[in-house]
GROMACS .gro file of C-alpha atoms in nm:
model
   75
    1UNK     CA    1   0.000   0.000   0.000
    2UNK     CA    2   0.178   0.321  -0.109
    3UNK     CA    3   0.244   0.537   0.183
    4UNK     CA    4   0.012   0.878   0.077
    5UNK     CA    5  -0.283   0.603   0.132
    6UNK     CA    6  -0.150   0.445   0.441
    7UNK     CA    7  -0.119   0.854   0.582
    8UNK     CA    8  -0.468   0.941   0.417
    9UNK     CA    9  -0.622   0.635   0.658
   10UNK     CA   10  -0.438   0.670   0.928
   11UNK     CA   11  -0.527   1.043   0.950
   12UNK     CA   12  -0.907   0.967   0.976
   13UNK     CA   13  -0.807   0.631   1.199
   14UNK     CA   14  -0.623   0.873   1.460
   15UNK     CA   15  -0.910   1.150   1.464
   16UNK     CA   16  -1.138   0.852   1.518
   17UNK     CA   17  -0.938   0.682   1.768
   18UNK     CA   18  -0.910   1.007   1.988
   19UNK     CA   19  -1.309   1.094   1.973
   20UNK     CA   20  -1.387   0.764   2.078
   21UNK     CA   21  -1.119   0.736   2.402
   22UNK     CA   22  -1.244   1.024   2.487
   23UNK     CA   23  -1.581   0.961   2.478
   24UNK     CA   24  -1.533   0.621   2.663
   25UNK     CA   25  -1.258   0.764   2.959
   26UNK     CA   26  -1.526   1.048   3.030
   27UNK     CA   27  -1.809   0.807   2.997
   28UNK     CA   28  -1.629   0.588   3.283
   29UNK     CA   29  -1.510   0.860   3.456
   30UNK     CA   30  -1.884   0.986   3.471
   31UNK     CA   31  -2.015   0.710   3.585
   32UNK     CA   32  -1.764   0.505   3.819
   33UNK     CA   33  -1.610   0.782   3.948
   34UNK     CA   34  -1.858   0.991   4.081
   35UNK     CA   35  -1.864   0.955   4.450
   36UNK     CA   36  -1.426   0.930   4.483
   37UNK     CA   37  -1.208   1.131   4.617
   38UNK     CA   38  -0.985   1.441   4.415
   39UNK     CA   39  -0.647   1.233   4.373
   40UNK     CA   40  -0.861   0.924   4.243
   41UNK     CA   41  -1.025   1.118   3.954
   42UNK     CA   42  -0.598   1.275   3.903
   43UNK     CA   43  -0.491   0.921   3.861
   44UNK     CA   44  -0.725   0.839   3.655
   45UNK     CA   45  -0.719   1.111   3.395
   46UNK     CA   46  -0.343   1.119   3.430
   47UNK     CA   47  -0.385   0.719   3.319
   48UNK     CA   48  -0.609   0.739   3.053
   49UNK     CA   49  -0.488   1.082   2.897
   50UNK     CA   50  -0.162   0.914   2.803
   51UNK     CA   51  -0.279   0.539   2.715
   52UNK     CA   52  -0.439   0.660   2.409
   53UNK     CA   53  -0.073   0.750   2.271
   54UNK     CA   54  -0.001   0.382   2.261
   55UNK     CA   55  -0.238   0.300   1.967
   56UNK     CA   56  -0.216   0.626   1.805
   57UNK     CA   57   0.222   0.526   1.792
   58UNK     CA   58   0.087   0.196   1.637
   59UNK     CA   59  -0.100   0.360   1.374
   60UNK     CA   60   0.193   0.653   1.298
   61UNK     CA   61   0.453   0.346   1.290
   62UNK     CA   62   0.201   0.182   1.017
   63UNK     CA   63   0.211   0.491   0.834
   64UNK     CA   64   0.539   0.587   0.825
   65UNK     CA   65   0.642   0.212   0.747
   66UNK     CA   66   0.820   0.191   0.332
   67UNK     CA   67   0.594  -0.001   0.136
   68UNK     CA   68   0.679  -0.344   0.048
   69UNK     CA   69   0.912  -0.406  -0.237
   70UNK     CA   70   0.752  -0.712  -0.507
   71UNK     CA   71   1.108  -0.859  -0.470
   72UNK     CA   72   1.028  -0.891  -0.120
   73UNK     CA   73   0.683  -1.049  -0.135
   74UNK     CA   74   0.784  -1.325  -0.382
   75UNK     CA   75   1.063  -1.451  -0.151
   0.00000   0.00000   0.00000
C-alpha cells in the first residue's frame, strides 16, 4: 500500500481513535467515578490521557512504514 494512502487512513483512523477514548474515559469517569475522592479522579485522567498515545504510535509506525518491495513479497 503506497504510503500517501497508508497517511490518508491513518489520518481519519487517529481523529477517530481520539473521539472515541475520549468519549469512553469520560463516559467511565462519569459514571464510576462519581462519588471518589480528588487524587482518584488525578490518577485516573493522568492514566487514561496518556494510554491513548499507545495506539495512536501503532497507527503513525504503520504509516510511516516503506511499502513493500515485489522482490520482497515473492521470496
Amino acid at each position: 500500500m503506497p504510503v500517501r494512502l497508508k497517511k490518508f487512513i491513518g489520518t481519519f483512523a487517529i481523529v477517530a481513535l481520539v473521539i472515541i477514548y475520549a468519549l469512553v474515559a469520560t463516559t467511565i469517569a462519569t459514571y464510576r467515578l462519581a462519588e471518589s475522592p480528588w487524587w482518584v479522579h488525578l490518577l485516573y485522567f493522568l492514566f487514561s490521557g496518556v494510554l491513548w498515545v499507545v495506539p495512536a504510535m501503532l497507527l503513525i509506525s504503520w504509516m510511516e512504514r516503506p511499502p513493500k518491495r515485489k522482490s520482497d513479497l515473492l521470496d
